[in-house]
mmCIF file of C-alpha atoms in Angstrom:
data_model
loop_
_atom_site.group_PDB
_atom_site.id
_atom_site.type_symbol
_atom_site.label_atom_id
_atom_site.label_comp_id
_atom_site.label_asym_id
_atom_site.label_seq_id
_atom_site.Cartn_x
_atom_site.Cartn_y
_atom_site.Cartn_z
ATOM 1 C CA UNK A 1 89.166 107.257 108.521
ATOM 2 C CA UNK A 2 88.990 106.032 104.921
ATOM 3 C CA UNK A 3 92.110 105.122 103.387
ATOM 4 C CA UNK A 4 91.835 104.394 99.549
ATOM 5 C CA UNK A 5 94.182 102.675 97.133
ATOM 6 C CA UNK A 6 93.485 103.829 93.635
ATOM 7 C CA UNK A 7 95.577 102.560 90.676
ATOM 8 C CA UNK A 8 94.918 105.675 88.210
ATOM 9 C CA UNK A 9 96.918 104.410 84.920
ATOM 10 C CA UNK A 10 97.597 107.660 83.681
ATOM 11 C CA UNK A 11 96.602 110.552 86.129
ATOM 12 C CA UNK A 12 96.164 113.050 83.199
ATOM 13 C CA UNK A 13 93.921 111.017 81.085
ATOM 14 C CA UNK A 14 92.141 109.544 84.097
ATOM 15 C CA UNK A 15 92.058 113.395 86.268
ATOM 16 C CA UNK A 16 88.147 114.055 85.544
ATOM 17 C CA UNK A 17 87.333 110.636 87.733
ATOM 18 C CA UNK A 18 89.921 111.058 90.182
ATOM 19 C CA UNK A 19 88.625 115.023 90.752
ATOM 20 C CA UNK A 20 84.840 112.724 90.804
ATOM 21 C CA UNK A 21 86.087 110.550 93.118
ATOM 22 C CA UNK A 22 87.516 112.673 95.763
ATOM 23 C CA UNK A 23 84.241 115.201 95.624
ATOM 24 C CA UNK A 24 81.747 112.207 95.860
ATOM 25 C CA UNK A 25 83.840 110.100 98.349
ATOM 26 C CA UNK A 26 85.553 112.089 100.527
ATOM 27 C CA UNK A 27 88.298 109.868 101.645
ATOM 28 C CA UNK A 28 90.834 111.000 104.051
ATOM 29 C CA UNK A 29 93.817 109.406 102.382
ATOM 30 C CA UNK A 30 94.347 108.508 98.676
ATOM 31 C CA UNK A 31 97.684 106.361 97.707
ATOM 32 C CA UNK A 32 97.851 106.768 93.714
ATOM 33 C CA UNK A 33 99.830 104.484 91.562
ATOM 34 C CA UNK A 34 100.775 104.358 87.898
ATOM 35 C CA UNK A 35 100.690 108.526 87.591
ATOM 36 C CA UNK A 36 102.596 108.378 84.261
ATOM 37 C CA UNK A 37 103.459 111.275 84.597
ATOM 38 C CA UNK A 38 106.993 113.319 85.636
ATOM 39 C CA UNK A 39 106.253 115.460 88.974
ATOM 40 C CA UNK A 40 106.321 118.800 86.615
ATOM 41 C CA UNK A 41 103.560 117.430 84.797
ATOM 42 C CA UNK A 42 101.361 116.284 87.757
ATOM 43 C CA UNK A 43 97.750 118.295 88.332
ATOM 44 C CA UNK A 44 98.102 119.439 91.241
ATOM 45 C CA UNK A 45 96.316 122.344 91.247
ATOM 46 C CA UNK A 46 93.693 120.717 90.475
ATOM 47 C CA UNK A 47 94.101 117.549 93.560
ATOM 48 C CA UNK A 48 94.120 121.034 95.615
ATOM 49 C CA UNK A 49 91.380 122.484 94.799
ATOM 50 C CA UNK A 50 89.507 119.904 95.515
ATOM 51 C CA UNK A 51 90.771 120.071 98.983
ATOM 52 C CA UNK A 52 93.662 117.367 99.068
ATOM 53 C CA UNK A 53 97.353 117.715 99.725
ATOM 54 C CA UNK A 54 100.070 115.238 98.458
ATOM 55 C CA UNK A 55 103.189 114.130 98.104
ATOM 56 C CA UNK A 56 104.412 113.402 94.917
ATOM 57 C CA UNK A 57 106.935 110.761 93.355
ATOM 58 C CA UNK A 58 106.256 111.008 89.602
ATOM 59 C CA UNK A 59 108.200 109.621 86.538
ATOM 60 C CA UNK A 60 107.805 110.202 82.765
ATOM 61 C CA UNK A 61 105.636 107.811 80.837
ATOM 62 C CA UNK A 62 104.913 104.935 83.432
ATOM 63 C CA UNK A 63 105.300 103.950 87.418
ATOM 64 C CA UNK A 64 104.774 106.971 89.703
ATOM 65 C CA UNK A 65 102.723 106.896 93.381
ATOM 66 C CA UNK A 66 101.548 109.759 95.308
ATOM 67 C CA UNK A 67 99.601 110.205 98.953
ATOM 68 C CA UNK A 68 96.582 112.713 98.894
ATOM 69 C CA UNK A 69 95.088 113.538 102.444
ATOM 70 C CA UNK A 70 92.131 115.389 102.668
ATOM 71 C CA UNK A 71 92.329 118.663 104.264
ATOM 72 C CA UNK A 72 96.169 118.188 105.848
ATOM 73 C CA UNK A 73 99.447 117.646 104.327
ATOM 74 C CA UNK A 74 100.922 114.614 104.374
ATOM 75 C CA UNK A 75 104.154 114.365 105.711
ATOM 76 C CA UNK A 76 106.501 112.608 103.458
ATOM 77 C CA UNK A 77 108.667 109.800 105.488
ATOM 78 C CA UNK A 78 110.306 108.191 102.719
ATOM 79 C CA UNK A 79 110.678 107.757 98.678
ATOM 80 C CA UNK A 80 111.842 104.513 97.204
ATOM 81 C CA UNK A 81 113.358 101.190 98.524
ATOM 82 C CA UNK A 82 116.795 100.466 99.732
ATOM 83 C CA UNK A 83 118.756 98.048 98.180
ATOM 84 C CA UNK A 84 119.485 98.558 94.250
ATOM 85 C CA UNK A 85 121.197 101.544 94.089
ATOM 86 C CA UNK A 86 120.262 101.864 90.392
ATOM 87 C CA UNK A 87 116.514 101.252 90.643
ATOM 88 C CA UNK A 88 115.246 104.796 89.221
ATOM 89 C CA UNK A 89 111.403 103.338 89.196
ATOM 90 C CA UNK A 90 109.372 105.852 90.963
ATOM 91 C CA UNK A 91 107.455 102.896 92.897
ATOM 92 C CA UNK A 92 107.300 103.773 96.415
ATOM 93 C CA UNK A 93 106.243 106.667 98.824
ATOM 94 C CA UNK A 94 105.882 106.771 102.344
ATOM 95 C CA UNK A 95 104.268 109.422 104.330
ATOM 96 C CA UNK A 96 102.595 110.271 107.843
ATOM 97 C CA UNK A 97 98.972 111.690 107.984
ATOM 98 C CA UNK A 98 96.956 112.237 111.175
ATOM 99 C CA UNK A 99 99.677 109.836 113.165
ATOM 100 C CA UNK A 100 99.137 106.573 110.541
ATOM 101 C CA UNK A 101 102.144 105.920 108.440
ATOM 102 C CA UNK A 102 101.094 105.084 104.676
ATOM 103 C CA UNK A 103 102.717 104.068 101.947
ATOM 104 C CA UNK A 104 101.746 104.456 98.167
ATOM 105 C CA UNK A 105 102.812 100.806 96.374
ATOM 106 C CA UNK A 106 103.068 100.080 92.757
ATOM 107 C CA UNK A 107 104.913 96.622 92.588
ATOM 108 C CA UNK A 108 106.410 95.429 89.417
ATOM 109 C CA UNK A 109 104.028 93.687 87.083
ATOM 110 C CA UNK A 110 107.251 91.168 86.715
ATOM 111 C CA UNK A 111 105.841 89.459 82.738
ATOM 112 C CA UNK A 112 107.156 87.787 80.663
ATOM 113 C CA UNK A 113 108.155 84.598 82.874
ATOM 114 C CA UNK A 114 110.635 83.646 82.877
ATOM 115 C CA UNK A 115 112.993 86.908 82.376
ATOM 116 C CA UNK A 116 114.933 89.619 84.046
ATOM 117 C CA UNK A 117 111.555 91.745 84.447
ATOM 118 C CA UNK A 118 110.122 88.945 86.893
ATOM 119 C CA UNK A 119 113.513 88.452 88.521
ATOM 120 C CA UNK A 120 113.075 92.143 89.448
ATOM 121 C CA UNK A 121 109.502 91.868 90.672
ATOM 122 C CA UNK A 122 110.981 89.068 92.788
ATOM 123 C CA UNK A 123 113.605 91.076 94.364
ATOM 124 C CA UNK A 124 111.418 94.066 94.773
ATOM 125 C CA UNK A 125 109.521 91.478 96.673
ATOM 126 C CA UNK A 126 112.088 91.012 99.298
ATOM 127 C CA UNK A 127 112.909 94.802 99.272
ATOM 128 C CA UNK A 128 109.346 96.354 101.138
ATOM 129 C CA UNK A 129 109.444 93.085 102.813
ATOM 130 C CA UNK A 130 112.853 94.482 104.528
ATOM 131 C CA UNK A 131 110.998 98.113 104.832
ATOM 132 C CA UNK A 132 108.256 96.417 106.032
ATOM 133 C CA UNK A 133 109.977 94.817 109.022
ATOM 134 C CA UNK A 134 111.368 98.315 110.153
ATOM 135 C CA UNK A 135 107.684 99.823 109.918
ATOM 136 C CA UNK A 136 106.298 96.780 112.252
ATOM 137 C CA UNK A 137 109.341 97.635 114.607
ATOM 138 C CA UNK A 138 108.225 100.908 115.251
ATOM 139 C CA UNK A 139 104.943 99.664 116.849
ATOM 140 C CA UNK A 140 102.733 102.635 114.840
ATOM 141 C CA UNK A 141 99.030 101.983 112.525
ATOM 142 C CA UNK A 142 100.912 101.459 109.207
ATOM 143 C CA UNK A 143 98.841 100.758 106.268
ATOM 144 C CA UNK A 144 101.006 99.384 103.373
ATOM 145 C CA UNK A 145 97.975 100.423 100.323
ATOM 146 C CA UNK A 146 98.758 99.818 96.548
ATOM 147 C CA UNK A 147 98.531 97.522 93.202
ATOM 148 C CA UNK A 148 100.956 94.129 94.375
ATOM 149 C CA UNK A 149 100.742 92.905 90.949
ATOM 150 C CA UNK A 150 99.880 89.589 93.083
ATOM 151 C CA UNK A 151 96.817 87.670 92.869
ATOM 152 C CA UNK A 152 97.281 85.493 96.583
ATOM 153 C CA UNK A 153 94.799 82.466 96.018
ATOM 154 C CA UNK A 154 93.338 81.080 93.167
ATOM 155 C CA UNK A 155 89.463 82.272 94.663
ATOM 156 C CA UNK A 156 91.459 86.066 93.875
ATOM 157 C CA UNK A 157 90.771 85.916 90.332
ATOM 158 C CA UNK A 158 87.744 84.591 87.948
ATOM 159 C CA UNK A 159 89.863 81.977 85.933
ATOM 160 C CA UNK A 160 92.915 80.107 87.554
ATOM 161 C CA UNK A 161 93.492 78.612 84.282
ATOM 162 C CA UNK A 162 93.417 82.473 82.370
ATOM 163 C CA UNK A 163 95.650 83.324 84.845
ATOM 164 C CA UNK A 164 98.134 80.483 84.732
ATOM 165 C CA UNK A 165 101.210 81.294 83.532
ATOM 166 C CA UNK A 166 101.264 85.115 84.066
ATOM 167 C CA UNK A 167 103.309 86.422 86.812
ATOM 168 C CA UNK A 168 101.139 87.948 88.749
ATOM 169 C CA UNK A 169 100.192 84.118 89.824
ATOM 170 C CA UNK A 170 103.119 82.573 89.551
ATOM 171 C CA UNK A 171 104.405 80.542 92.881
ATOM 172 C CA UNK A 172 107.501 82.883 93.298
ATOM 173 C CA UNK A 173 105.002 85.789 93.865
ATOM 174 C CA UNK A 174 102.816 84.466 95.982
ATOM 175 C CA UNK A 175 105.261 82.858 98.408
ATOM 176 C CA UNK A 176 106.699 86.577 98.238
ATOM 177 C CA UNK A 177 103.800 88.195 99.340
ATOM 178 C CA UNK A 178 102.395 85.468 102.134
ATOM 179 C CA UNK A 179 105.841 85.792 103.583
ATOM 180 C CA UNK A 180 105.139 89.896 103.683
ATOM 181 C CA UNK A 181 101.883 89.156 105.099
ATOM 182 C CA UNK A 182 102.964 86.169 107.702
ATOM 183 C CA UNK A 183 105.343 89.096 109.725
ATOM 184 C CA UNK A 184 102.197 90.387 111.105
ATOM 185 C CA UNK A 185 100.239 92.214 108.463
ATOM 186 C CA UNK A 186 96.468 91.843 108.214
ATOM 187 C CA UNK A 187 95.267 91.785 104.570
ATOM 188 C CA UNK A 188 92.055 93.870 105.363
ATOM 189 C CA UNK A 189 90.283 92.887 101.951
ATOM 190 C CA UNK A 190 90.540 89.572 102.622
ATOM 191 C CA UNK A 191 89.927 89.762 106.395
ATOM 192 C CA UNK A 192 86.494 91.354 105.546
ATOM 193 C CA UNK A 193 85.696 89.151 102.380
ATOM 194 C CA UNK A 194 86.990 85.764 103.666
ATOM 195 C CA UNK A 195 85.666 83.435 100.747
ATOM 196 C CA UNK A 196 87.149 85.665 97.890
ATOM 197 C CA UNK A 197 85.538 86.876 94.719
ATOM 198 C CA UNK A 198 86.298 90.002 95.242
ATOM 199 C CA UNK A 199 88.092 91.588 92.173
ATOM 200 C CA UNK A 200 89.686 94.959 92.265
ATOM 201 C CA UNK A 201 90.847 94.900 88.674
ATOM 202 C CA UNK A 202 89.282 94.390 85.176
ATOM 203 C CA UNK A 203 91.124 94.242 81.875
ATOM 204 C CA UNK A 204 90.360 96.529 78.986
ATOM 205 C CA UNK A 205 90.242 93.652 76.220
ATOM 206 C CA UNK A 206 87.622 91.374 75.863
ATOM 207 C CA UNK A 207 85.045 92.682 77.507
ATOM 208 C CA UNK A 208 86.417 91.240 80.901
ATOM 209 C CA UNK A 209 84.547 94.411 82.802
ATOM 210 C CA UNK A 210 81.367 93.515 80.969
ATOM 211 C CA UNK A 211 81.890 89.840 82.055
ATOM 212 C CA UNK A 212 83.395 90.400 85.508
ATOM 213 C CA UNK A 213 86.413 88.771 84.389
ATOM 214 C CA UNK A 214 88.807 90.428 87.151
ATOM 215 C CA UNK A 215 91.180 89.443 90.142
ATOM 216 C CA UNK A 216 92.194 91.133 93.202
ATOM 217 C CA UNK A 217 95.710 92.654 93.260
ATOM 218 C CA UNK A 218 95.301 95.784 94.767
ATOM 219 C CA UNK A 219 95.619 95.234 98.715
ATOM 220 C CA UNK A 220 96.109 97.169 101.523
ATOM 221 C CA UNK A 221 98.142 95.517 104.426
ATOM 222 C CA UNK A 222 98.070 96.466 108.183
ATOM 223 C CA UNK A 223 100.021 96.679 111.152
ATOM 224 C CA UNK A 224 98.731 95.133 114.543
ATOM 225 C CA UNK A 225 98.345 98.565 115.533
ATOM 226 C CA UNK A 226 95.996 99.421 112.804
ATOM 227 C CA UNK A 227 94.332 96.611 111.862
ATOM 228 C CA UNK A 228 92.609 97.038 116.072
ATOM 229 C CA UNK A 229 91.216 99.802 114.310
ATOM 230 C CA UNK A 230 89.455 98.102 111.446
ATOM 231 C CA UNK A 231 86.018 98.682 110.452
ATOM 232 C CA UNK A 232 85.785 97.629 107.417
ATOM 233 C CA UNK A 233 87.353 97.191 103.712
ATOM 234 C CA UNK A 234 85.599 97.025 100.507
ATOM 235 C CA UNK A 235 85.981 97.867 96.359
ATOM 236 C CA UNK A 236 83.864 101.100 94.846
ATOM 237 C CA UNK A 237 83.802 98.849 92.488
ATOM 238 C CA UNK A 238 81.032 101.120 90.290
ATOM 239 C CA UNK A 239 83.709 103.848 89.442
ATOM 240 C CA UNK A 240 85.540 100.665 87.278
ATOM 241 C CA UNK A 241 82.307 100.983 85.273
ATOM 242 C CA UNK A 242 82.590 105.047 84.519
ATOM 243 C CA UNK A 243 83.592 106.224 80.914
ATOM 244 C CA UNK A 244 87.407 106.615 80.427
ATOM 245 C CA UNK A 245 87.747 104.809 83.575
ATOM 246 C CA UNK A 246 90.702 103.385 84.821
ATOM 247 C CA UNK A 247 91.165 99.475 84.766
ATOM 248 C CA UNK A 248 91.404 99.340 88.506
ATOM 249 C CA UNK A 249 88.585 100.203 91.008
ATOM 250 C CA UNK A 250 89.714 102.422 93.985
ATOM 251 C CA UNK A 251 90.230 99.642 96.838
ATOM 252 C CA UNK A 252 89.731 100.914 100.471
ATOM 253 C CA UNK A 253 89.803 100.487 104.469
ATOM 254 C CA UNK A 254 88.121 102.020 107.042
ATOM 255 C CA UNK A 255 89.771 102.413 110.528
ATOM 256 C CA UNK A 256 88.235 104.201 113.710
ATOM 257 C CA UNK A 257 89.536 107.263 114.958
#
């Protein structure tokens, strides 16, 4: 079972390599961020036609996350995070496919620092950290997929220094998500590619694709009960290289059974 993690930015202008993707790949489960799109928008004639089902949690203009699974229909569990009342960001999906729970994450990007966008991404933080705990209860293969907007160690990105003062490396973040991790998630990029240098991400401005400038902040995290199924995890990191392409390279894990 592939399970994929593919940060789209923009499903509409990127739809032509998502449609390439899913015919050349065949994954079993997709978990789509940044759709940009409101759910009346969303192509999903077209995602069904090329043999996937989803479930959808759109928003006009930015955010949005979906689940595709080839060939059945996912079977949504849960949209959004408890615990702001007011949060409208269409940021997290949660379904059941083939008896794994998934969920689609797009975590805030949290910049400038300091400032009331990175106190969010903070609380967000501790948010799936409090979902997460109640998926680990239930003793099930959960794979949390999705863009963190963290990069975990400095050997996750090509320049510590580049990186500095953005919040995607900031110490708040990374305690955030190591605490996520340390209640029993395996990180199965990392697991796999122990020594780092593994980017999932490349920027559109100065030429950072053509000089591998990237980090990894697309992760997929798994439950005890998944992660004995682990095969492998890798980056199709050639589709990042495709014209109109997004900025993100679909991110993956393969599990037995």
């Amino acid at each position: 079972m592939k399970i994929v993690s593919y940060n789209l930015n923009g499903i509409k202008a990127r739809l032509p390599r998502l449609i390439e993707y899913l015919t050349e790949q065949q994954p079993d489960i997709v978990c789509l961020q940044e759709l940009k799109s409101a759910d009346e928008g969303l192509p999903i004639a077209e995602v069904e036609a090329a043999g996937y089902h989803g479930v959808w949690h759109g928003q006009k203009g930015f955010n949005g996350v979906a689940i595709l699974a080839r060939g059945a229909a996912p079977v949504e569990r849960q949209r959004g995070l408890a615990g702001e009342s007011e949060d409208d960001h269409s940021r997290y999906i949660e379904a059941e496919v083939s008896g794994v729970i998934v969920a689609s994450i797009y975590l805030p990007n949290g910049n400038p620092v300091p400032g009331p966008k990175f106190d969010y991404k903070l609380r967000w933080i501790d948010r799936l950290r409090a979902r997460a705990r109640d998926l680990l209860a239930e003793e099930r293969p959960v794979v949390l997929a999705g863009d963190y907007n963290v990069i975990p160690n400095d050997d996750d990105t090509f320049s510590v220094r580049a990186m500095a003062d953005d919040a995607l490396m900031q110490p708040e973040s990374r305690a955030g998500f190591r605490a996520l991790v340390a209640q029993g998630w395996t990180d199965a990029l990392r697991t796999r590619h122990p020594r780092g240098g593994v980017w999932t991400f490349w920027d559109y401005q100065a030429g950072a694709w053509q000089r591998d400038a990237g980090f990894r902040i697309d992760h997929l995290l798994l439950s005890p009960q998944a992660a004995d199924r682990l095969v492998d995890a890798g980056v199709d990191k050639e589709y990042r290289g495709r014209e109109k392409a997004s900025d993100h390279a679909p991110t993956w894990v393969r599990l037995r059974g």
